[in-house]
GROMACS .gro file of C-alpha atoms in nm:
model
  426
    1MET     CA    1   0.022  -0.029   0.011
    2GLU     CA    2   0.127   0.341  -0.093
    3GLN     CA    3   0.215   0.577   0.216
    4PRO     CA    4   0.003   0.900   0.187
    5ALA     CA    5   0.223   1.198   0.130
    6PRO     CA    6   0.422   1.386   0.418
    7GLN     CA    7   0.191   1.671   0.539
    8GLU     CA    8   0.353   1.996   0.604
    9TRP     CA    9   0.311   2.270   0.882
   10ASP     CA   10   0.453   2.589   0.913
   11CYS     CA   11   0.540   2.490   1.298
   12ILE     CA   12   0.475   2.173   1.464
   13VAL     CA   13   0.465   2.175   1.867
   14ILE     CA   14   0.544   1.935   2.073
   15GLY     CA   15   0.376   1.914   2.394
   16GLY     CA   16   0.036   1.965   2.487
   17GLY     CA   17   0.134   2.150   2.806
   18ILE     CA   18   0.034   2.475   2.862
   19VAL     CA   19   0.399   2.674   2.733
   20GLY     CA   20   0.306   2.377   2.399
   21ALA     CA   21  -0.037   2.519   2.392
   22ALA     CA   22   0.066   2.874   2.411
   23ALA     CA   23   0.298   2.883   2.159
   24ALA     CA   24   0.053   2.745   1.929
   25TYR     CA   25  -0.178   2.966   2.030
   26TYR     CA   26   0.041   3.277   1.967
   27ALA     CA   27   0.188   3.135   1.661
   28ALA     CA   28  -0.123   3.045   1.483
   29ARG     CA   29  -0.277   3.424   1.560
   30ASN     CA   30   0.056   3.508   1.403
   31GLY     CA   31  -0.025   3.375   1.049
   32MET     CA   32   0.159   3.034   1.130
   33LYS     CA   33  -0.033   2.683   1.074
   34PRO     CA   34   0.069   2.485   1.380
   35LEU     CA   35   0.044   2.135   1.456
   36ILE     CA   36   0.046   2.042   1.822
   37VAL     CA   37   0.144   1.663   1.904
   38GLU     CA   38   0.050   1.562   2.262
   39LYS     CA   39   0.119   1.153   2.291
   40ASP     CA   40  -0.144   1.144   2.622
   41HIS     CA   41  -0.408   1.412   2.698
   42VAL     CA   42  -0.380   1.808   2.652
   43ALA     CA   43  -0.298   1.944   3.033
   44GLY     CA   44  -0.270   1.532   3.162
   45GLN     CA   45   0.088   1.624   3.285
   46GLN     CA   46   0.213   1.878   3.523
   47SER     CA   47   0.050   2.147   3.343
   48GLY     CA   48  -0.261   2.011   3.487
   49ARG     CA   49  -0.097   1.920   3.826
   50SER     CA   50   0.063   2.238   3.987
   51LEU     CA   51  -0.098   2.433   4.286
   52GLY     CA   52  -0.178   2.696   4.059
   53PHE     CA   53   0.020   3.018   4.157
   54VAL     CA   54   0.106   3.306   3.938
   55ARG     CA   55   0.372   3.504   4.121
   56GLN     CA   56   0.604   3.755   4.073
   57GLN     CA   57   0.750   3.753   4.433
   58GLY     CA   58   1.062   3.504   4.523
   59ARG     CA   59   1.184   3.456   4.187
   60ASP     CA   60   1.532   3.439   4.112
   61PHE     CA   61   1.597   3.761   3.900
   62ARG     CA   62   1.683   3.589   3.614
   63GLU     CA   63   1.319   3.507   3.581
   64LEU     CA   64   1.154   3.817   3.756
   65PRO     CA   65   1.199   4.026   3.368
   66LEU     CA   66   0.987   3.758   3.185
   67MET     CA   67   0.706   3.692   3.468
   68ILE     CA   68   0.648   4.045   3.523
   69GLU     CA   69   0.577   4.040   3.176
   70GLY     CA   70   0.389   3.699   3.199
   71ASN     CA   71   0.173   3.867   3.533
   72ARG     CA   72   0.053   4.142   3.258
   73LEU     CA   73  -0.016   3.908   2.985
   74TRP     CA   74  -0.220   3.663   3.280
   75ASN     CA   75  -0.409   4.016   3.383
   76GLY     CA   76  -0.599   4.019   3.048
   77LEU     CA   77  -0.555   3.645   2.953
   78GLU     CA   78  -0.985   3.579   2.965
   79THR     CA   79  -1.065   3.854   2.774
   80GLU     CA   80  -0.778   3.750   2.536
   81LEU     CA   81  -0.859   3.386   2.494
   82GLY     CA   82  -1.216   3.446   2.534
   83ARG     CA   83  -1.246   3.161   2.786
   84PRO     CA   84  -1.212   3.149   3.180
   85VAL     CA   85  -0.891   3.057   3.307
   86GLY     CA   86  -0.990   3.074   3.658
   87TRP     CA   87  -0.751   3.386   3.711
   88MET     CA   88  -0.792   3.588   4.034
   89GLN     CA   89  -0.572   3.871   4.111
   90THR     CA   90  -0.552   3.838   4.480
   91GLY     CA   91  -0.230   3.858   4.593
   92ASN     CA   92   0.063   3.599   4.691
   93LEU     CA   93   0.203   3.568   5.057
   94ALA     CA   94   0.495   3.406   5.157
   95THR     CA   95   0.559   3.314   5.531
   96ALA     CA   96   0.859   3.342   5.756
   97ARG     CA   97   0.910   3.136   6.088
   98THR     CA   98   1.280   3.239   6.165
   99PRO     CA   99   1.452   3.568   6.172
  100LYS     CA  100   1.672   3.410   5.963
  101HIS     CA  101   1.408   3.342   5.664
  102LEU     CA  102   1.269   3.671   5.728
  103ALA     CA  103   1.617   3.855   5.667
  104ALA     CA  104   1.635   3.637   5.360
  105MET     CA  105   1.282   3.765   5.286
  106GLU     CA  106   1.393   4.126   5.337
  107GLN     CA  107   1.662   4.129   5.118
  108TRP     CA  108   1.507   4.001   4.825
  109VAL     CA  109   1.223   4.285   4.856
  110ALA     CA  110   1.515   4.514   4.886
  111GLN     CA  111   1.636   4.379   4.572
  112ALA     CA  112   1.283   4.357   4.376
  113ALA     CA  113   1.247   4.734   4.460
  114PRO     CA  114   1.360   4.862   4.115
  115TYR     CA  115   1.108   4.625   3.946
  116ASN     CA  116   0.825   4.828   4.102
  117ILE     CA  117   0.637   4.498   4.150
  118GLY     CA  118   0.465   4.632   4.481
  119VAL     CA  119   0.613   4.345   4.700
  120ARG     CA  120   0.615   4.477   5.089
  121MET     CA  121   0.709   4.267   5.408
  122VAL     CA  122   0.415   4.244   5.657
  123THR     CA  123   0.392   4.169   5.985
  124ALA     CA  124   0.262   3.850   6.171
  125ALA     CA  125  -0.075   4.059   6.264
  126GLU     CA  126  -0.092   4.121   5.880
  127VAL     CA  127  -0.026   3.786   5.799
  128THR     CA  128  -0.339   3.685   6.021
  129ALA     CA  129  -0.566   3.953   5.892
  130LEU     CA  130  -0.466   3.891   5.516
  131THR     CA  131  -0.531   3.517   5.534
  132GLY     CA  132  -0.855   3.510   5.693
  133ASN     CA  133  -0.748   3.464   6.058
  134MET     CA  134  -0.544   3.167   6.032
  135GLN     CA  135  -0.399   3.002   6.288
  136HIS     CA  136  -0.009   3.043   6.286
  137ASP     CA  137   0.339   3.090   6.445
  138TYR     CA  138   0.443   3.313   6.128
  139ILE     CA  139   0.650   3.605   6.260
  140GLY     CA  140   0.574   3.768   5.903
  141GLY     CA  141   0.669   3.727   5.578
  142MET     CA  142   0.630   3.896   5.215
  143TYR     CA  143   0.314   4.020   5.035
  144THR     CA  144   0.262   4.088   4.669
  145PRO     CA  145  -0.083   4.248   4.600
  146SER     CA  146  -0.024   4.233   4.230
  147ASP     CA  147   0.038   3.849   4.190
  148GLY     CA  148  -0.229   3.595   4.142
  149LYS     CA  149  -0.360   3.201   4.095
  150ALA     CA  150  -0.549   3.013   3.825
  151ASP     CA  151  -0.678   2.712   3.731
  152PRO     CA  152  -0.385   2.522   3.539
  153ALA     CA  153  -0.609   2.254   3.371
  154ARG     CA  154  -0.824   2.502   3.289
  155SER     CA  155  -0.576   2.759   3.172
  156THR     CA  156  -0.413   2.481   2.946
  157ARG     CA  157  -0.724   2.381   2.769
  158ALA     CA  158  -0.809   2.738   2.746
  159PHE     CA  159  -0.505   2.810   2.493
  160PHE     CA  160  -0.553   2.467   2.325
  161GLU     CA  161  -0.894   2.555   2.263
  162ALA     CA  162  -0.813   2.909   2.151
  163ALA     CA  163  -0.527   2.784   1.912
  164ILE     CA  164  -0.720   2.516   1.726
  165GLU     CA  165  -0.980   2.817   1.681
  166ALA     CA  166  -0.730   3.042   1.570
  167GLY     CA  167  -0.610   2.754   1.307
  168ALA     CA  168  -0.431   2.506   1.498
  169LYS     CA  169  -0.467   2.149   1.433
  170ALA     CA  170  -0.368   1.840   1.702
  171VAL     CA  171  -0.276   1.476   1.718
  172ILE     CA  172  -0.349   1.399   2.078
  173GLY     CA  173  -0.308   1.003   2.180
  174ARG     CA  174   0.011   0.962   1.979
  175GLY     CA  175   0.387   1.113   2.067
  176VAL     CA  176   0.660   1.215   1.861
  177ASP     CA  177   0.886   0.903   1.760
  178ALA     CA  178   1.177   1.139   1.649
  179ILE     CA  179   1.257   1.479   1.557
  180ASN     CA  180   1.416   1.517   1.186
  181VAL     CA  181   1.711   1.679   1.118
  182ALA     CA  182   1.879   1.695   0.757
  183GLY     CA  183   2.236   1.920   0.700
  184GLY     CA  184   2.206   2.138   1.011
  185ARG     CA  185   1.824   2.188   0.968
  186VAL     CA  186   1.512   2.043   1.148
  187THR     CA  187   1.288   1.909   0.874
  188GLY     CA  188   0.991   1.812   1.085
  189VAL     CA  189   0.892   1.495   1.306
  190THR     CA  190   0.774   1.125   1.288
  191ILE     CA  191   0.447   1.008   1.433
  192GLY     CA  192   0.367   0.654   1.435
  193GLY     CA  193   0.575   0.559   1.115
  194ARG     CA  194   0.420   0.871   0.927
  195GLU     CA  195   0.654   1.181   0.851
  196PHE     CA  196   0.524   1.558   0.928
  197ARG     CA  197   0.724   1.825   0.775
  198SER     CA  198   0.827   2.182   0.892
  199ARG     CA  199   1.112   2.387   0.900
  200ILE     CA  200   1.018   2.472   1.243
  201VAL     CA  201   0.966   2.257   1.579
  202ILE     CA  202   0.888   2.353   1.915
  203CYS     CA  203   1.011   2.105   2.191
  204ALA     CA  204   0.787   2.131   2.494
  205ALA     CA  205   0.775   1.795   2.608
  206GLY     CA  206   0.812   1.843   2.957
  207ALA     CA  207   0.985   1.594   3.135
  208ALA     CA  208   1.049   1.421   2.839
  209THR     CA  209   1.207   1.718   2.646
  210GLY     CA  210   1.562   1.619   2.732
  211ARG     CA  211   1.554   1.242   2.604
  212MET     CA  212   1.379   1.372   2.280
  213LEU     CA  213   1.662   1.620   2.260
  214ALA     CA  214   1.975   1.355   2.332
  215PRO     CA  215   1.958   1.195   2.029
  216LEU     CA  216   2.052   1.559   1.840
  217GLY     CA  217   2.367   1.613   2.049
  218VAL     CA  218   2.098   1.891   2.227
  219VAL     CA  219   2.238   1.877   2.595
  220VAL     CA  220   1.943   1.977   2.808
  221PRO     CA  221   1.969   1.794   3.146
  222GLN     CA  222   1.645   1.755   3.367
  223ASP     CA  223   1.547   1.532   3.661
  224CYS     CA  224   1.254   1.538   3.830
  225VAL     CA  225   1.057   1.527   4.202
  226ARG     CA  226   0.695   1.433   4.267
  227ILE     CA  227   0.467   1.696   4.422
  228THR     CA  228   0.155   1.534   4.599
  229VAL     CA  229  -0.157   1.786   4.603
  230CYS     CA  230  -0.510   1.769   4.738
  231ARG     CA  231  -0.819   1.970   4.711
  232THR     CA  232  -1.137   2.007   4.937
  233VAL     CA  233  -1.476   2.037   4.857
  234PRO     CA  234  -1.564   2.404   4.822
  235ILE     CA  235  -1.643   2.609   5.138
  236GLN     CA  236  -1.806   2.948   5.186
  237GLU     CA  237  -1.537   3.107   5.349
  238ARG     CA  238  -1.286   3.306   5.130
  239ILE     CA  239  -0.915   3.256   5.192
  240ASP     CA  240  -0.800   3.511   4.922
  241PRO     CA  241  -0.445   3.542   4.865
  242GLY     CA  242  -0.197   3.209   4.725
  243ILE     CA  243  -0.043   3.115   5.048
  244TRP     CA  244   0.311   3.025   4.992
  245GLY     CA  245   0.419   2.911   5.311
  246VAL     CA  246   0.670   2.747   5.534
  247ASP     CA  247   0.496   2.474   5.572
  248ILE     CA  248   0.193   2.449   5.332
  249GLY     CA  249   0.092   2.576   5.029
  250ILE     CA  250  -0.288   2.715   4.976
  251ARG     CA  251  -0.479   2.809   4.655
  252GLN     CA  252  -0.885   2.910   4.664
  253GLY     CA  253  -1.033   2.832   4.385
  254GLN     CA  254  -1.330   3.045   4.189
  255ASP     CA  255  -1.552   2.738   4.306
  256GLY     CA  256  -1.444   2.765   4.670
  257SER     CA  257  -1.231   2.427   4.702
  258ILE     CA  258  -0.899   2.484   4.856
  259HIS     CA  259  -0.613   2.335   4.681
  260ILE     CA  260  -0.302   2.221   4.964
  261ALA     CA  261   0.025   2.096   4.944
  262ASP     CA  262   0.306   2.110   5.183
  263ASN     CA  263   0.634   2.247   5.132
  264ALA     CA  264   0.835   1.917   5.007
  265ALA     CA  265   0.849   1.695   4.738
  266ASP     CA  266   0.942   1.288   4.657
  267TYR     CA  267   1.262   1.200   4.459
  268ASP     CA  268   1.201   0.849   4.321
  269ILE     CA  269   1.518   0.681   4.259
  270ARG     CA  270   1.574   0.536   3.949
  271TRP     CA  271   1.833   0.353   3.791
  272ASP     CA  272   2.064   0.585   3.643
  273SER     CA  273   2.002   0.873   3.953
  274PRO     CA  274   2.357   0.849   4.015
  275ALA     CA  275   2.452   0.986   3.702
  276SER     CA  276   2.221   1.243   3.734
  277LEU     CA  277   2.437   1.371   4.071
  278ARG     CA  278   2.690   1.509   3.822
  279TRP     CA  279   2.393   1.750   3.726
  280PHE     CA  280   2.207   1.794   4.006
  281ARG     CA  281   2.455   1.796   4.302
  282PRO     CA  282   2.399   2.167   4.380
  283LEU     CA  283   2.032   2.177   4.355
  284PHE     CA  284   1.997   1.864   4.586
  285ASP     CA  285   2.232   1.985   4.854
  286LYS     CA  286   2.070   2.327   4.827
  287ASN     CA  287   1.706   2.172   4.907
  288ARG     CA  288   1.794   1.830   5.072
  289HIS     CA  289   1.564   1.950   5.375
  290LEU     CA  290   1.252   1.945   5.130
  291VAL     CA  291   1.319   1.628   4.971
  292ARG     CA  292   1.254   1.296   5.009
  293LEU     CA  293   1.413   1.002   4.864
  294ASN     CA  294   1.212   0.704   4.780
  295ALA     CA  295   1.367   0.389   4.605
  296GLY     CA  296   1.038   0.198   4.598
  297PRO     CA  297   0.942   0.263   4.239
  298MET     CA  298   1.274   0.109   4.128
  299PHE     CA  299   1.164  -0.240   4.248
  300GLY     CA  300   0.788  -0.181   4.160
  301ILE     CA  301   0.693  -0.110   4.526
  302GLY     CA  302   0.459   0.156   4.598
  303ARG     CA  303   0.367   0.258   4.219
  304HIS     CA  304   0.008   0.300   4.310
  305ALA     CA  305  -0.233   0.525   4.518
  306PRO     CA  306  -0.555   0.536   4.498
  307GLU     CA  307  -0.772   0.664   4.195
  308ALA     CA  308  -0.727   1.048   4.248
  309VAL     CA  309  -1.039   1.247   4.102
  310LEU     CA  310  -0.954   1.516   3.835
  311ASP     CA  311  -1.101   1.763   3.595
  312THR     CA  312  -0.828   1.598   3.345
  313PRO     CA  313  -0.819   1.239   3.235
  314GLN     CA  314  -0.544   1.031   3.395
  315PRO     CA  315  -0.266   0.959   3.172
  316ALA     CA  316  -0.111   0.595   3.193
  317ASN     CA  317   0.193   0.716   3.333
  318ALA     CA  318   0.022   0.920   3.612
  319PRO     CA  319   0.263   0.941   3.887
  320PRO     CA  320   0.100   0.783   4.223
  321ALA     CA  321   0.001   1.025   4.500
  322ASN     CA  322   0.163   1.015   4.858
  323MET     CA  323  -0.155   0.928   5.054
  324LYS     CA  324   0.103   0.991   5.374
  325ARG     CA  325   0.140   1.377   5.255
  326VAL     CA  326  -0.229   1.362   5.157
  327GLY     CA  327  -0.329   1.295   5.534
  328ALA     CA  328  -0.065   1.482   5.682
  329VAL     CA  329  -0.137   1.822   5.461
  330LEU     CA  330  -0.495   1.828   5.548
  331GLU     CA  331  -0.417   1.771   5.927
  332MET     CA  332  -0.152   2.072   5.878
  333PHE     CA  333  -0.481   2.297   5.729
  334ARG     CA  334  -0.708   2.215   5.957
  335GLN     CA  335  -0.486   2.327   6.221
  336HIS     CA  336  -0.419   2.671   6.043
  337TYR     CA  337  -0.805   2.717   6.028
  338PRO     CA  338  -0.983   2.492   6.328
  339SER     CA  339  -1.304   2.644   6.200
  340LEU     CA  340  -1.277   2.426   5.921
  341ARG     CA  341  -1.187   2.104   6.075
  342SER     CA  342  -1.485   1.907   5.984
  343VAL     CA  343  -1.397   2.005   5.573
  344GLY     CA  344  -1.331   1.680   5.359
  345LEU     CA  345  -1.154   1.632   5.071
  346MET     CA  346  -1.294   1.578   4.682
  347SER     CA  347  -0.952   1.507   4.533
  348TRP     CA  348  -0.576   1.449   4.543
  349TRP     CA  349  -0.296   1.379   4.309
  350ALA     CA  350   0.051   1.383   4.204
  351GLY     CA  351   0.264   1.585   3.958
  352SER     CA  352   0.609   1.510   3.819
  353ILE     CA  353   0.827   1.907   3.828
  354ASP     CA  354   1.111   1.880   3.613
  355HIS     CA  355   1.415   2.054   3.708
  356THR     CA  356   1.719   2.203   3.528
  357PRO     CA  357   2.032   2.222   3.728
  358ASP     CA  358   2.013   2.574   3.763
  359ALA     CA  359   1.625   2.558   3.889
  360VAL     CA  360   1.577   2.865   3.542
  361PRO     CA  361   1.420   2.725   3.211
  362VAL     CA  362   1.546   2.653   2.887
  363ILE     CA  363   1.361   2.871   2.620
  364GLY     CA  364   1.503   2.934   2.303
  365ALA     CA  365   1.708   2.802   1.976
  366ALA     CA  366   1.895   2.474   2.006
  367PRO     CA  367   2.236   2.533   1.946
  368ASN     CA  368   2.359   2.374   1.565
  369ILE     CA  369   2.039   2.302   1.478
  370GLU     CA  370   1.863   2.583   1.296
  371GLY     CA  371   1.460   2.619   1.341
  372LEU     CA  372   1.436   2.385   1.641
  373LEU     CA  373   1.346   2.556   1.971
  374ILE     CA  374   1.287   2.490   2.291
  375GLY     CA  375   1.042   2.568   2.620
  376THR     CA  376   1.121   2.332   2.895
  377GLY     CA  377   1.275   2.295   3.264
  378PHE     CA  378   1.026   2.551   3.434
  379SER     CA  379   1.134   2.389   3.762
  380GLY     CA  380   0.814   2.425   3.928
  381HIS     CA  381   0.758   2.777   3.813
  382GLY     CA  382   0.577   2.651   3.468
  383LEU     CA  383   0.208   2.808   3.492
  384GLY     CA  384   0.296   3.157   3.552
  385LEU     CA  385   0.575   3.148   3.295
  386GLY     CA  386   0.405   2.935   3.055
  387PRO     CA  387   0.179   3.223   2.839
  388VAL     CA  388   0.490   3.448   2.825
  389GLY     CA  389   0.756   3.189   2.773
  390GLY     CA  390   0.482   2.995   2.468
  391LYS     CA  391   0.466   3.370   2.330
  392ALA     CA  392   0.804   3.391   2.352
  393LEU     CA  393   0.878   3.068   2.150
  394ALA     CA  394   0.606   3.196   1.912
  395GLN     CA  395   0.755   3.535   1.853
  396LEU     CA  396   1.091   3.343   1.755
  397ALA     CA  397   0.939   3.091   1.528
  398THR     CA  398   0.740   3.341   1.324
  399THR     CA  399   1.002   3.647   1.315
  400GLY     CA  400   1.319   3.485   1.448
  401ALA     CA  401   1.345   3.792   1.688
  402THR     CA  402   1.416   3.715   2.041
  403ASN     CA  403   1.258   3.859   2.370
  404SER     CA  404   1.528   4.009   2.551
  405ALA     CA  405   1.369   3.836   2.879
  406ILE     CA  406   1.425   3.531   2.786
  407GLN     CA  407   1.811   3.584   2.686
  408PRO     CA  408   1.954   3.412   3.022
  409PHE     CA  409   1.791   3.007   2.948
  410VAL     CA  410   2.032   2.965   2.617
  411ALA     CA  411   2.023   2.626   2.539
  412ASP     CA  412   2.348   2.580   2.499
  413ARG     CA  413   2.454   2.690   2.883
  414PHE     CA  414   2.472   2.329   2.987
  415ALA     CA  415   2.699   2.191   2.703
  416LYS     CA  416   2.929   2.504   2.716
  417GLY     CA  417   2.921   2.478   3.099
  418GLU     CA  418   2.810   2.816   3.131
  419TRP     CA  419   2.548   2.781   3.362
  420LEU     CA  420   2.540   2.895   3.771
  421PRO     CA  421   2.418   2.682   4.078
  422PRO     CA  422   2.096   2.742   4.169
  423ALA     CA  423   2.045   3.109   4.318
  424ASN     CA  424   1.970   3.148   4.667
  425VAL     CA  425   1.590   3.221   4.611
  426LEU     CA  426   1.310   3.174   4.867
   0.00000   0.00000   0.00000
């Protein structure tokens, strides 16, 4: 049987997360004909599983200019996309329990002053007032009223739907087998043995990006930690800001439900984890107190947890929720809010956060391969940065112009050894 002729596209986007969906939307709006390829479900991986903060405060200062631009984007996103994304500009509050932590916040606030984001230090009494009378032992914190929060899955799907409406097409449920390159230029991708041609490919495949690029000689080191999030039933009481606590993260959605996570993660040890230490030892040492090592999955132990209830279909390789963390963080929430002790859980899930060794993303052109663009490694900051990162990639694909705010995130910094260990961000 004769094979069908290869299909031609202006741009092929690998990944149906928020970065890929945003890149496809802005590329289509700029007059391109993009194809989105997602191996599982749109928003099925980490883009639909985060806690939902959209924050400028506390960021690595390499990220801050891009996030300021991104925050402006979020403010008009529902109007631009014509769809709800759960956006609420209710501020972000970070808390401190020790004088050392509070001093680090004061230093960050002082350094952030030229950026004019409105961040300010708050007292313990102000923390109580801002959080709906939370019971706590915090000595203060910092607060940025211009920050916000959004629904991760709804935001990603909104970008995807708007991209399709603007002329993009999609292949869902089938991944890319290979990115094709000839003569130092990308020529397209292979999907299920079929060739899809394009002179521009945007690889925004989340945690799979590094493995996908390795055969092409592009070095993007990535490793993952697993975070567990749970959601309560809706309540009438309002907790306005996103709370980025020392011990707990809290976001209340528009429906009144509370999304909760603790301030730690699980690292599932793999057979290749020792080799990963070459890149990630500084990041691990900096965050050792926040990471629990888990060897069980390597031996097939503890891979499964009770089924989560999500608005987004579960992919086959969905990471299991840590049910001990679910119970612990719910009890922590009840201690902070004794009047809500009877609140019940509606759902829980886990997500895999992919990190780069310096904990900032890779956004831009791949070295030595013309037409190959990369957006990955957002290191837990992908929801807030996703729309503006995708827009920068679409601009690069459409016009060849680079947004100056993505200059710190060049893809060849690891291959050249020109990356720095993670900054001392909060």
